[in-house]
Short mmCIF file of C-alpha atoms in Angstrom, two decimals:
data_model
loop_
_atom_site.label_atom_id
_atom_site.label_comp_id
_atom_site.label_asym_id
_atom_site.label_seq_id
_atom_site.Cartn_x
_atom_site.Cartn_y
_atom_site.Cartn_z
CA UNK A 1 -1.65 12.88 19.14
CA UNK A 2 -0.17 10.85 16.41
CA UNK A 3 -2.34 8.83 13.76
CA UNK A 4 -0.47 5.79 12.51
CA UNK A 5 -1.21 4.30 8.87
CA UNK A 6 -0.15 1.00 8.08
CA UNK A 7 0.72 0.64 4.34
CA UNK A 8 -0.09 -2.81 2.45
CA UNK A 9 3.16 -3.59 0.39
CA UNK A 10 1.85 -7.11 -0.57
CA UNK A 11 2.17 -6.29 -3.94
CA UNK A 12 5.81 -5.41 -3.70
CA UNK A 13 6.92 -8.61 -1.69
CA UNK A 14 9.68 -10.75 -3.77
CA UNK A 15 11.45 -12.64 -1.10
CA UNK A 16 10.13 -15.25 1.89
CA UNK A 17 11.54 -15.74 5.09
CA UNK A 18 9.05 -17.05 7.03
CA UNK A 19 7.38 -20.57 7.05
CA UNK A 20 4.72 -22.70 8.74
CA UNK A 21 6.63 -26.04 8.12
CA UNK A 22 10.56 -26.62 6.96
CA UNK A 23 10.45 -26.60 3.40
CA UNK A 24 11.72 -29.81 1.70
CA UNK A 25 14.70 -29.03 -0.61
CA UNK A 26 14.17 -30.47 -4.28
CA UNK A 27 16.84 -30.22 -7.03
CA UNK A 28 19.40 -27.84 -5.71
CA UNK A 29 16.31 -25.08 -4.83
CA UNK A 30 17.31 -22.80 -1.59
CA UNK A 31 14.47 -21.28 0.64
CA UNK A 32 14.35 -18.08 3.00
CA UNK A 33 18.46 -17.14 3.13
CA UNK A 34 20.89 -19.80 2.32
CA UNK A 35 18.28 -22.34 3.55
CA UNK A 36 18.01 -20.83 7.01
CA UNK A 37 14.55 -19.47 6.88
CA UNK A 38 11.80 -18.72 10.62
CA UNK A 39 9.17 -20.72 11.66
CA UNK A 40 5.63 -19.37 12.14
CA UNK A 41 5.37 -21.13 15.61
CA UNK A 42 8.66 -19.44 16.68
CA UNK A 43 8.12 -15.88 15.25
CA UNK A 44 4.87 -15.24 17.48
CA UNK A 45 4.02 -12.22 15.56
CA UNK A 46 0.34 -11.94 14.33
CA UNK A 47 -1.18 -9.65 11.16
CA UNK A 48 -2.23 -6.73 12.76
CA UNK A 49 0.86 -6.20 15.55
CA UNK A 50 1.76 -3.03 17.32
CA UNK A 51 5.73 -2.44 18.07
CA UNK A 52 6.63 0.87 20.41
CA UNK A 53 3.22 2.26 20.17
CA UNK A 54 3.15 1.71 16.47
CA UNK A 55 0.25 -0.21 14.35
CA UNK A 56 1.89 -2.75 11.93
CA UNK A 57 0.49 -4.53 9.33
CA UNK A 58 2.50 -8.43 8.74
CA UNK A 59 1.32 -10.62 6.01
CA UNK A 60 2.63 -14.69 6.19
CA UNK A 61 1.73 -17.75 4.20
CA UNK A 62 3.38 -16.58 0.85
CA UNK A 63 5.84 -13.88 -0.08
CA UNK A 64 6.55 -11.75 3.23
CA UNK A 65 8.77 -9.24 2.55
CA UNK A 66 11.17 -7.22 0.01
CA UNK A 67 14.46 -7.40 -0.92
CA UNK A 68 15.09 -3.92 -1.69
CA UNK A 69 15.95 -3.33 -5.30
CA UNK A 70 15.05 0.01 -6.01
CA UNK A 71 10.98 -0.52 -6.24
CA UNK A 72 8.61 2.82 -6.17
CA UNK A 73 6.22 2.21 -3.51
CA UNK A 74 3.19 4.07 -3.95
CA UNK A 75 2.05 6.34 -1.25
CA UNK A 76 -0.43 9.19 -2.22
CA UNK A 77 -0.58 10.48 1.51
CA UNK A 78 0.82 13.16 3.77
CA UNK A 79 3.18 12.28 6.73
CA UNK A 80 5.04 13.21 9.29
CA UNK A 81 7.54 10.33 9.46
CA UNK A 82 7.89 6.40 8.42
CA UNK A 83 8.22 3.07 10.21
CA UNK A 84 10.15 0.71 8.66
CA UNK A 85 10.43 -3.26 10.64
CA UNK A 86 12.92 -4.89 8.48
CA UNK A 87 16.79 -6.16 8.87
CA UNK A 88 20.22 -7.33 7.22
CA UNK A 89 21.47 -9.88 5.91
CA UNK A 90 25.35 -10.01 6.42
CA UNK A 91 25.87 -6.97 8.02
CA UNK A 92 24.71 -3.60 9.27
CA UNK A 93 24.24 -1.11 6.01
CA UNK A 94 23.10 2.55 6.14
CA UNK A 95 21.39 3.24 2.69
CA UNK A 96 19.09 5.92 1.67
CA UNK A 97 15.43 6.01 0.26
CA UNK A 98 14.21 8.72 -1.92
CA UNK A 99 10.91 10.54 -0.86
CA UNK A 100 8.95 11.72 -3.94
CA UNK A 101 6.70 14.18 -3.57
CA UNK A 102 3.34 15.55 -4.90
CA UNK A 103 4.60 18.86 -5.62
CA UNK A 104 7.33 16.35 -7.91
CA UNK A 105 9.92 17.64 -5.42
CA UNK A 106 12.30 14.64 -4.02
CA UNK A 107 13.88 14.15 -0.17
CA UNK A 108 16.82 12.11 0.26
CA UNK A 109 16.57 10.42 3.63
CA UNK A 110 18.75 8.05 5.62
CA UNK A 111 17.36 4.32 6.39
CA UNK A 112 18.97 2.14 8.36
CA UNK A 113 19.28 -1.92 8.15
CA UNK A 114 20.89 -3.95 10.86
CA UNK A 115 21.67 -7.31 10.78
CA UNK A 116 18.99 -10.43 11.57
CA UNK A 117 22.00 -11.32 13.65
CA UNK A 118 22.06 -9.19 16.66
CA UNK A 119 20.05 -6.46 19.02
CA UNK A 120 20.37 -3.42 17.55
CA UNK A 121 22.85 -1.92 20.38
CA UNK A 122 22.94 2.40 21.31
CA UNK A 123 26.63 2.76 21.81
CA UNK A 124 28.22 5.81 20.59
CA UNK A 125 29.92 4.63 17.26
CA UNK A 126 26.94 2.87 16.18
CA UNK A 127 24.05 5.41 16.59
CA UNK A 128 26.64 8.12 15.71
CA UNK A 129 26.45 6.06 11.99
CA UNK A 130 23.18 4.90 12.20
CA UNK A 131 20.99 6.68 14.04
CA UNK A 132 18.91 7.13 17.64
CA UNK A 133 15.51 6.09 15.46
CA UNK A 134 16.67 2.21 15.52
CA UNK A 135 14.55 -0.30 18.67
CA UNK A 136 15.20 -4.34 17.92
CA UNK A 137 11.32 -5.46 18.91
CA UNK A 138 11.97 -9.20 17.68
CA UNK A 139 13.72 -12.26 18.97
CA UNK A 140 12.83 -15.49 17.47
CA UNK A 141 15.50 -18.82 16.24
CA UNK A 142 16.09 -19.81 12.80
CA UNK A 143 15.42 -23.03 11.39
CA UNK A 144 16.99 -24.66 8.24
CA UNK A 145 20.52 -24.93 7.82
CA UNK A 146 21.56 -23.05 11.00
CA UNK A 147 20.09 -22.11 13.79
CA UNK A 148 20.65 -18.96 15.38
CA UNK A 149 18.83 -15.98 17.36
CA UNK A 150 17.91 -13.48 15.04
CA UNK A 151 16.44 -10.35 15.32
CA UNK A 152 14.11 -8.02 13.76
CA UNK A 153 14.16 -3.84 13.79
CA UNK A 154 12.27 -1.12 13.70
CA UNK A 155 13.61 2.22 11.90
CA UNK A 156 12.18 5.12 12.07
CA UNK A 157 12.93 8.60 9.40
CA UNK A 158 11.44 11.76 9.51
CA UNK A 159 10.60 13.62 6.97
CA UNK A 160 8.95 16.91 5.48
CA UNK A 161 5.31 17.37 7.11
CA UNK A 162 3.85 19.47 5.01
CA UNK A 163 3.98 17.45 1.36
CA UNK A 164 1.93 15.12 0.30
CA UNK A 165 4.01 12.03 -0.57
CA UNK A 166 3.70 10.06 -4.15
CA UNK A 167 6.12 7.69 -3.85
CA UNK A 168 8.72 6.13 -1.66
CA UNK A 169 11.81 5.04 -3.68
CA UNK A 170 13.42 2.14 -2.29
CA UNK A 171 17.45 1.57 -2.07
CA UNK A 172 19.11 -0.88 -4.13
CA UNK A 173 21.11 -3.56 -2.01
CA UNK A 174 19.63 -7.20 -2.01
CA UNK A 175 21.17 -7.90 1.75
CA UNK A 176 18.13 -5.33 3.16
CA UNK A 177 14.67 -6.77 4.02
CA UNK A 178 11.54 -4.98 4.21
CA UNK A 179 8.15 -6.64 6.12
CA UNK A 180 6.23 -3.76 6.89
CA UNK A 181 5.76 -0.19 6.15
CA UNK A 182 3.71 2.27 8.45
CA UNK A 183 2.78 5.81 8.19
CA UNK A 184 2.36 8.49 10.98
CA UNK A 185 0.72 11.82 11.02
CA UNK A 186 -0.84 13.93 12.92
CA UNK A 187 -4.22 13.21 14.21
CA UNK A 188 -5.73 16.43 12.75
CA UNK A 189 -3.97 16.56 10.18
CA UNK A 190 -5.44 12.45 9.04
CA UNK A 191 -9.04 14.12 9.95
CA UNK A 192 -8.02 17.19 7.44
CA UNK A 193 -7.09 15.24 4.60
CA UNK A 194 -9.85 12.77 5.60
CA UNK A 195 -12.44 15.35 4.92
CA UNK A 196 -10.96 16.62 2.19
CA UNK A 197 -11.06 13.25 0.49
CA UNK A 198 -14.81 12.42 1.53
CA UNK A 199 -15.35 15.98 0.07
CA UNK A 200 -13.69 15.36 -3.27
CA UNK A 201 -15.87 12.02 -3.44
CA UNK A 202 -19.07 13.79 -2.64
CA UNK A 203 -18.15 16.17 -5.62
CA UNK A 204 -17.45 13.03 -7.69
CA UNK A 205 -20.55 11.35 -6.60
CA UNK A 206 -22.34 14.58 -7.37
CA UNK A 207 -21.52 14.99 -10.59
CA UNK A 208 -22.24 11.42 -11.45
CA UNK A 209 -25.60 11.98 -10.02
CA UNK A 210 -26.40 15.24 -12.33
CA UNK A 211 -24.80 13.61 -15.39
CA UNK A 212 -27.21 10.48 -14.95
CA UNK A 213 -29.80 12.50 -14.66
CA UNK A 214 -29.24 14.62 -17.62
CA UNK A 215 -29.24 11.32 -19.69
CA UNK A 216 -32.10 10.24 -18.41
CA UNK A 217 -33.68 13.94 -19.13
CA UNK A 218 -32.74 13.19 -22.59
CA UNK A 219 -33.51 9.71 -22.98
CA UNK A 220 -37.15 10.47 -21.88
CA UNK A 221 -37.23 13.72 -24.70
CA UNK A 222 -36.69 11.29 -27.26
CA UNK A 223 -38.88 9.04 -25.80
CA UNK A 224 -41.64 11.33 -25.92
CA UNK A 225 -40.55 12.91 -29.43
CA UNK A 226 -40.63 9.03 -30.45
CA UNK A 227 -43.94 8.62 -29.41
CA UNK A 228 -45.24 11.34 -31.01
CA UNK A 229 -43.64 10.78 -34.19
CA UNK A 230 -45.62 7.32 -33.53
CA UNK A 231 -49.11 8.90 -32.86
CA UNK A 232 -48.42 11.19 -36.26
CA UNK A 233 -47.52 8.01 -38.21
CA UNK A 234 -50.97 5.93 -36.73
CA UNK A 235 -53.22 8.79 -37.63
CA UNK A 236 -51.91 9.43 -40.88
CA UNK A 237 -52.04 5.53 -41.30
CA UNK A 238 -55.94 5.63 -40.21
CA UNK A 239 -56.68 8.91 -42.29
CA UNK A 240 -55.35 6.48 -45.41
CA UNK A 241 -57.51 3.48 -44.42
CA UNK A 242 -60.59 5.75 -44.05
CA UNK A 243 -59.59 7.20 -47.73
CA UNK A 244 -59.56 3.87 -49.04
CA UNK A 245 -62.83 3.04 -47.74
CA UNK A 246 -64.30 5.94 -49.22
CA UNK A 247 -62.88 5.28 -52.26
CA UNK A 248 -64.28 1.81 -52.25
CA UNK A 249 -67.62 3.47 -51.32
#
C-alpha cells in the first residue's frame, strides 16, 4: 500500500496564474501569461485535492506555482516515485530533473510538460516521446486576454527506492509550470523512517534532558559551596565583633 507525501513548495513559487478577480492592468504590467490568467470560481480545485488516487497539496491567493529555472527543492525523504501537476506554456517539452541524493549520488530522470492547451492524448508518437506516466485531471477556461480551455497534468517519474533524497533539481525552461509536488512511498517503509525519526528525536530530547540536568547539578554545587563560603565569612565576621567587645571590656 502506497503512502503519499505532499511537499509544500510555497517557498519556491515565482509565477501566478490563478486569480479570484481579473486583475486591472496599470502601466503596461502583464498578469498570469500574456494577460490570460484562471479564475478561482472556474478552476474548482480546493487546497488539499486528490488527483488518480494521489493527495495534493494547492496553495491560491498569491504566488501559485514555479516557473522552472533550475531551483533545488529540498526534500530530505525517501521515495519511491514523484507526482508532479503542472503544464506548458507554448508547447509540449520533455526536460529532465536531477535527483540528488543523500549518499551525494545524482539520478537523471525524465519529466514531462504538456501544454495548458490540450488533453494530454496516449497515441503512439506521443507517449513513445513522453511517456505512459502523463493523466490531464484539469479542465477549466481562461480569462484575460483570451479565452480558451486549458488543461492541467499530472506526471509521474520513478525513481531509485532505496536512497534517501536531498534535493530535487529543477530544469531550466521558463515555458514549464510547477503547482504541486507529491511524494509516494511505501507504507512501511513511511512507518520505518517514521520511527526512525521519532527515535533520533527521543535521543535528542534525551540528551537535552541529561545536559540540563547536569547544569543544574552544578549550579546547585556552587550554590551550596556559595553558601558555605557565606556561613565561613558570617562567623568569622561574629568571632571579630565578639573580639572587639572584649577588647572594649
Amino acid at each position: 500500500m502506497s503512502y503519499f507525501k505532499p511537499i509544500d513548495i510555497k517557498t519556491y513559487f515565482n509565477h501566478r496564474i490563478v486569480y479570484s478577480g481579473l486583475p486591472e492592468v496599470k502601466g503596461g504590467e502583464e498578469f498570469g501569461l500574456d494577460n490570460i490568467c484562471i479564475l478561482k470560481p472556474d478552476l474548482k480545485l480546493k487546497k488539499n485535492e486528490k488527483a488518480d488516487g494521489v493527495d495534493f497539496l494547492f496553495l491560491f491567493g498569491e504566488n501559485d506555482n514555479i516557473i522552472c529555472n533550475g531551483q533545488k527543492i529540498e526534500i530530505n525523504e525517501t521515495a519511491t516515485k514523484l507526482h508532479f501537476i503542472g503544464f506548458a506554456y507554448w508547447g509540449d517539452f520533455l526536460e529532465f530533473i536531477k535527483i540528488v541524493y543523500g549518499d551525494s549520488s545524482e539520478e537523471r530522470v525524465k519529466l514531462s510538460f504538456i501544454d495548458w492547451g490540450h488533453r494530454y492524448t496516449a497515441d503512439f508518437k506521443r507517449r513513445d516521446m513522453f511517456g505512459e506516466n502523463i493523466s490531464t485531471i484539469v479542465k477549466t477556461i481562461t480569462s484575460g486576454a483570451v479565452n480558451h480551455i486549458a488543461y492541467l497534468h499530472h506526471m509521474c517519474c520513478e525513481i531509485d527506492k532505496s536512497k534517501k533524497i536531498k534535493e530535487i533539481i529543477l530544469p531550466c525552461n521558463m515555458l514549464t509550470h510547477i503547482m504541486a509536488i507529491t511524494l509516494e512511498n511505501d507504507e512501511k517503509q513511511y512507518k520505518k523512517e517514521e520511527n526512525e525519526q521519532m527515535n533520533e528525536l527521543k535521543k535528542e530530547n534525551e540528551k537535552q534532558t541529561k545536559k540540563i540536568k547536569e547544569e543544574k547539578k552544578s549550579v546547585d554545587y556552587y550554590s551550596l559551596i556559595n553558601k558555605r563560603w557565606q556561613s565561613e565569612e558570617e562567623r568569622q565576621k561574629e568571632r571579630e565583633s565578639w573580639a572587639r567587645k572584649d577588647g572594649k571590656s
